[in-house]
Coordinates of C-alpha atoms in Angstrom, one line a residue:
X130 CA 59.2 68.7 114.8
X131 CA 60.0 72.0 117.1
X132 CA 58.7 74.2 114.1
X133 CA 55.6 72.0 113.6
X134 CA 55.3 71.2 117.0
X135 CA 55.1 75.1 118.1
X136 CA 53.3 77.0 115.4
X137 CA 50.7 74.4 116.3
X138 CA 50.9 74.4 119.9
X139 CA 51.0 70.2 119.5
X140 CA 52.3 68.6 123.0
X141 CA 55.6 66.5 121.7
X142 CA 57.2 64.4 124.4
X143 CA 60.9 62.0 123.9
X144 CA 60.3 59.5 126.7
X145 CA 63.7 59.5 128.3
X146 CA 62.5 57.5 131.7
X147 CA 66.5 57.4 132.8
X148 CA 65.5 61.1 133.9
X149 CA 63.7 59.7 136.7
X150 CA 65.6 56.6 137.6
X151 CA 66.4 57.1 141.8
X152 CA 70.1 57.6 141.2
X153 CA 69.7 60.5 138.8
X154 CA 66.9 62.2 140.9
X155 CA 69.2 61.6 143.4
X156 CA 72.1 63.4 142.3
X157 CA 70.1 66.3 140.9
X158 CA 68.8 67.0 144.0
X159 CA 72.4 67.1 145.2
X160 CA 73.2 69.2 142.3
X161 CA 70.6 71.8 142.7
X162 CA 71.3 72.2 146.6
X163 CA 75.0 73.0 145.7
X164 CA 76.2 70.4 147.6
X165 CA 78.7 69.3 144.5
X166 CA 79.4 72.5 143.9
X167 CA 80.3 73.4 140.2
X168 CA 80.0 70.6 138.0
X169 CA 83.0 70.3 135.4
X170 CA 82.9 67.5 134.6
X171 CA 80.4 64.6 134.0
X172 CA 80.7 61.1 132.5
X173 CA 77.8 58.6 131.0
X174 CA 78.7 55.3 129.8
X175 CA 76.2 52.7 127.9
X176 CA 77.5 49.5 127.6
X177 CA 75.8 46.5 125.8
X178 CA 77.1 43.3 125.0
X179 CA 74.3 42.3 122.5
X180 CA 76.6 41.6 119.5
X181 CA 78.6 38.9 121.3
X182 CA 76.5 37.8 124.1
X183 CA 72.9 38.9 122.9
X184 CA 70.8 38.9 126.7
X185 CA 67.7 37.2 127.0
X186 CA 65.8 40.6 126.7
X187 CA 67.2 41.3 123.4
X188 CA 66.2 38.0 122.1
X189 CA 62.7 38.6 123.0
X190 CA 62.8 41.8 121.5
X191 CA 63.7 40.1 118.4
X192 CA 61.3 37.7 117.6
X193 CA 59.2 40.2 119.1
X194 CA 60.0 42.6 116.4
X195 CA 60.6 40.1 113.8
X196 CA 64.1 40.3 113.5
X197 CA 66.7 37.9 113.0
X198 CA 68.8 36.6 116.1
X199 CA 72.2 36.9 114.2
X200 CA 75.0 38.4 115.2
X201 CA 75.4 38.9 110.9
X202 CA 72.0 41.0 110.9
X203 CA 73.0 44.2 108.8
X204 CA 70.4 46.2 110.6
X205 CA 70.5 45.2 114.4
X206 CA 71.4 46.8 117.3
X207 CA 74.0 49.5 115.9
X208 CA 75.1 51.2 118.5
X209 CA 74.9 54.9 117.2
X210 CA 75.7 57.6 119.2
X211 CA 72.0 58.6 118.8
X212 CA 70.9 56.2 120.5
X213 CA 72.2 54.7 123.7
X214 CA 74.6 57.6 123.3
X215 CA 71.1 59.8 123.6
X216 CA 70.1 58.0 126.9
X217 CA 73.5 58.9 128.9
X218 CA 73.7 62.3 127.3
X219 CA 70.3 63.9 127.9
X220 CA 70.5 62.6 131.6
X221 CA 73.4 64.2 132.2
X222 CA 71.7 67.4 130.4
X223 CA 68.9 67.2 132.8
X224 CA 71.2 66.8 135.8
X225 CA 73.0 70.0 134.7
X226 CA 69.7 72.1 134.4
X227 CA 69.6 72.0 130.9
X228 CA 72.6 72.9 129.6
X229 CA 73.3 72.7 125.7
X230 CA 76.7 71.6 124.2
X231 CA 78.3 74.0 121.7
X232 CA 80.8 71.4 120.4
X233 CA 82.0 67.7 120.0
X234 CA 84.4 65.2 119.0
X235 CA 84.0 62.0 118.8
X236 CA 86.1 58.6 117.7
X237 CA 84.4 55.6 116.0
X238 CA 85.9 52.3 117.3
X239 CA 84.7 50.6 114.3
X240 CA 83.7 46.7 114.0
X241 CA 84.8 45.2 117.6
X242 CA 83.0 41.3 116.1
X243 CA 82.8 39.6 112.8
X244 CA 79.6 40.5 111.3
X245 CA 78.3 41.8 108.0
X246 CA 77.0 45.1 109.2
X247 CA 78.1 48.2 108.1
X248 CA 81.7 48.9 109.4
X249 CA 81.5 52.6 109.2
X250 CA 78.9 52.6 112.0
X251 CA 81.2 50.3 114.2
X252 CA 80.4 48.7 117.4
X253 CA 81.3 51.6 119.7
X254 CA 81.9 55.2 119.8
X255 CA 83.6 57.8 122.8
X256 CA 82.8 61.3 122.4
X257 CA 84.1 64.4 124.0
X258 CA 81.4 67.5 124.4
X259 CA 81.8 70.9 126.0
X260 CA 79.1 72.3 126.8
X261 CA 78.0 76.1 126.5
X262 CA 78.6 76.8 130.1
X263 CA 82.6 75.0 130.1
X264 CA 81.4 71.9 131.4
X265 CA 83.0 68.7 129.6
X266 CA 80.9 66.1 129.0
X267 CA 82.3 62.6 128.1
X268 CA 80.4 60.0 126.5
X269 CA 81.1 56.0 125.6
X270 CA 78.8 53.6 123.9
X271 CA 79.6 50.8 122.9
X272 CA 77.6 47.6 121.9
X273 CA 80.5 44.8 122.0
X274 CA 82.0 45.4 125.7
X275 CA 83.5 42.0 126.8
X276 CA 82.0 42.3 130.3
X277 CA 78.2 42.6 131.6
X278 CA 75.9 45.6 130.7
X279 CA 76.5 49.0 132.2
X280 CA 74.9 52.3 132.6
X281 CA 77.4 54.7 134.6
X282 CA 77.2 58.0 135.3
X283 CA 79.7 60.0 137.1
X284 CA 79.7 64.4 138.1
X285 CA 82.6 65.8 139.1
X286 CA 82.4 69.2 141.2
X287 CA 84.1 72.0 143.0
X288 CA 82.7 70.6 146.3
X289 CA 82.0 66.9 145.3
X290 CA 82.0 64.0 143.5
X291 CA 78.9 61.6 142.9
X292 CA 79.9 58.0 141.2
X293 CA 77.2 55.2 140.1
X294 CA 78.9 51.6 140.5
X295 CA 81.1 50.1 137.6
X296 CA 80.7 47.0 139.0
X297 CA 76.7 46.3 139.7
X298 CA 74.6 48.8 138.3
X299 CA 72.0 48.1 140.4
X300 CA 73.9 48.6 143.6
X301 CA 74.2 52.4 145.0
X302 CA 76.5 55.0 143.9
X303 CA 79.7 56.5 146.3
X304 CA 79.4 59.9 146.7
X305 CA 82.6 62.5 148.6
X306 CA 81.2 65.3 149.6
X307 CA 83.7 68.3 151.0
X308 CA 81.3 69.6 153.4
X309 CA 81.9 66.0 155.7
X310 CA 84.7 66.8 157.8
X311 CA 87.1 63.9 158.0
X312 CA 85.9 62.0 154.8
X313 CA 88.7 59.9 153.6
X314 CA 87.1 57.3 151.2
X315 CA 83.9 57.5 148.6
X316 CA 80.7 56.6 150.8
X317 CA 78.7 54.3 149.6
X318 CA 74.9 55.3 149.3
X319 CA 72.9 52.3 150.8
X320 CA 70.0 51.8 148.6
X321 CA 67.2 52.6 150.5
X322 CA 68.6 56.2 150.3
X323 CA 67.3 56.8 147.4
X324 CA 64.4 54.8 147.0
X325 CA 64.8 51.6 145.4
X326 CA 63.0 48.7 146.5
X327 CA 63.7 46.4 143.3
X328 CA 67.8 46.7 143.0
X329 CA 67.5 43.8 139.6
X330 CA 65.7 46.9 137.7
X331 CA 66.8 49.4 135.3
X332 CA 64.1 51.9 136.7
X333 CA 61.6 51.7 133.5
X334 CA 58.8 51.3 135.9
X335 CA 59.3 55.3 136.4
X336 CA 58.7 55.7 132.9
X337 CA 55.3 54.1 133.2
X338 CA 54.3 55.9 136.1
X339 CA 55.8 59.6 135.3
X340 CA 56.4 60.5 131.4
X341 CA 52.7 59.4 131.0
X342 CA 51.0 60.8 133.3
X343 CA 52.8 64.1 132.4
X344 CA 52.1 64.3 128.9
X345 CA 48.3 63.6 129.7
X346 CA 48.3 66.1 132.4
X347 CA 50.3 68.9 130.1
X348 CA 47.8 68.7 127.7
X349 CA 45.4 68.7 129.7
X350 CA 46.8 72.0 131.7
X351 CA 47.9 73.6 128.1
X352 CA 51.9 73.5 129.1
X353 CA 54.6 72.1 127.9
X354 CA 55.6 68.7 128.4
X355 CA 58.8 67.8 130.5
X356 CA 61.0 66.3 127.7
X357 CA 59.5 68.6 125.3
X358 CA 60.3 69.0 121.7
X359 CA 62.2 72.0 121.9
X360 CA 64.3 70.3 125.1
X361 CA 64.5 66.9 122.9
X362 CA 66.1 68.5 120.1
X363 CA 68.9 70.2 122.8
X364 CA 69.8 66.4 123.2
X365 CA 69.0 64.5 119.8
X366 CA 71.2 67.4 118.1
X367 CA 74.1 66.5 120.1
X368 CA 74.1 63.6 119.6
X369 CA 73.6 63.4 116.1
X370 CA 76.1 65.7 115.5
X371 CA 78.6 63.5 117.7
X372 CA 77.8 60.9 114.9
X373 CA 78.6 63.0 112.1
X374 CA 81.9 63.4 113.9
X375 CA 82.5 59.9 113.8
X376 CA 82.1 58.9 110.5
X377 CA 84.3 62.1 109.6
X378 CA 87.3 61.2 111.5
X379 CA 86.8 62.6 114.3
X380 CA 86.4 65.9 113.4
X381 CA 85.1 68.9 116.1
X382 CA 82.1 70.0 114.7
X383 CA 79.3 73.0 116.1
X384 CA 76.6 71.3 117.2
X385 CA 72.7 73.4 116.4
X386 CA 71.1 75.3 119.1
X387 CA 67.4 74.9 120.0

């Protein structure tokens, strides 16, 4: 898709919207001011409890799609890294100004439910990336959780540390900042700090007002598109390759650069 994509000069955009949730716009701002300082070490969990407690959305999506609601389905909702794995990681990705990961490990936590799926894919996965600038990146999926779903992302720098909430995902993060003389717990960010008026949604409504809009406007302007093909393939290749370590025992493998 990059080779095709280029020699052709075709627009290709991957429609990450978690890019441009509030949180994550938030904390790159943060991030690009300094006021975290060096970032060493980030976390970005996806948690989904769709094989034992399938959520209403999921349902729908279903018998939207035509698939069976069973928990026995051989094809639904595997939870490869390459997929929810691909949401946390190229966030974090963005959030670090693009920074590619050289390396990664990662375990397979095989079947967490009875189900006739394939067991080598497993229900969950945690990998462990390093990325080509030192930073450590740590990432857990995992489709089988026994508590509610969860995205969590967490950055932990020289001169801060910026947490979203375990607990509610829709509430604000904590953030400690060094530069606040006489800060002695995490603060929590109220959420009208950064700009959500809904607090029950995941964000997707940025996706239908931004990703869009862009990829009509960077055709239109003959540039490339925000998540282009080249940046996608930074993210999809980790992640694929995190995968690959999975199903080979966890083995540390070298990850393609794009």
């Amino acid at each position: 898709i990059v080779e095709l994509s280029e020699r052709k000069r075709l627009n290709v955009a991957m429609g990450n919207e978690v890019r441009f949730w509030p949180r994550i716009t938030m904390v790159k701002r943060l991030v690009e001011e300094g006021q975290l300082g060096r970032i060493y070490y980030a976390e970005g969990d996806y948690l989904n409890p769709v094989v034992s407690r399938r959520l209403p959305e999921m349902r729908w999506l279903q018998r939207f799609a035509g698939i069976p609601a069973a928990r026995g389905c051989k094809g639904s909702w595997q939870p490869h890294m390459n997929s929810p794995g691909l949401h946390a990681l190229d966030t974090i990705r963005w959030i670090l100004g693009g920074e590619r990961m050289a390396d990664v490990r990662c375990h397979n936590f095989g079947p967490l439910a009875k189900s006739e799926r394939d067991p080598k894919k497993g229900d969950g996965m945690a990998a462990l990336f390093t990325g080509e600038f030192g930073t450590v990146v740590k990432i857990h999926v995992n489709y089988n959780p026994i508590r509610a779903h969860l995205n969590y992302h967490a950055f932990y720098g020289t001169k801060g540390t910026f947490e979203s909430d375990r607990v509610d995902e829709f509430a604000g993060p904590y953030l400690f900042l060094d530069s606040l003389e006489h800060q002695s717990h995490m603060m929590k960010v109220p959420l009208q700090m950064y700009g959500v008026e809904n607090p029950a949604s995941h964000g997707h409504e940025f996706m239908d007002e931004i990703l869009p809009n862009d990829f009509i406007f960077s055709v239109l302007e003959k540039r490339p598109p925000l998540v282009n093909a080249r940046e996608a393939a930074r993210s999809c290749a980790a992640t694929i390759t995190a995968q690959e370590s999975a199903w080979a025992g966890a083995k540390i493998m070298k990850i393609p650069q794009f």
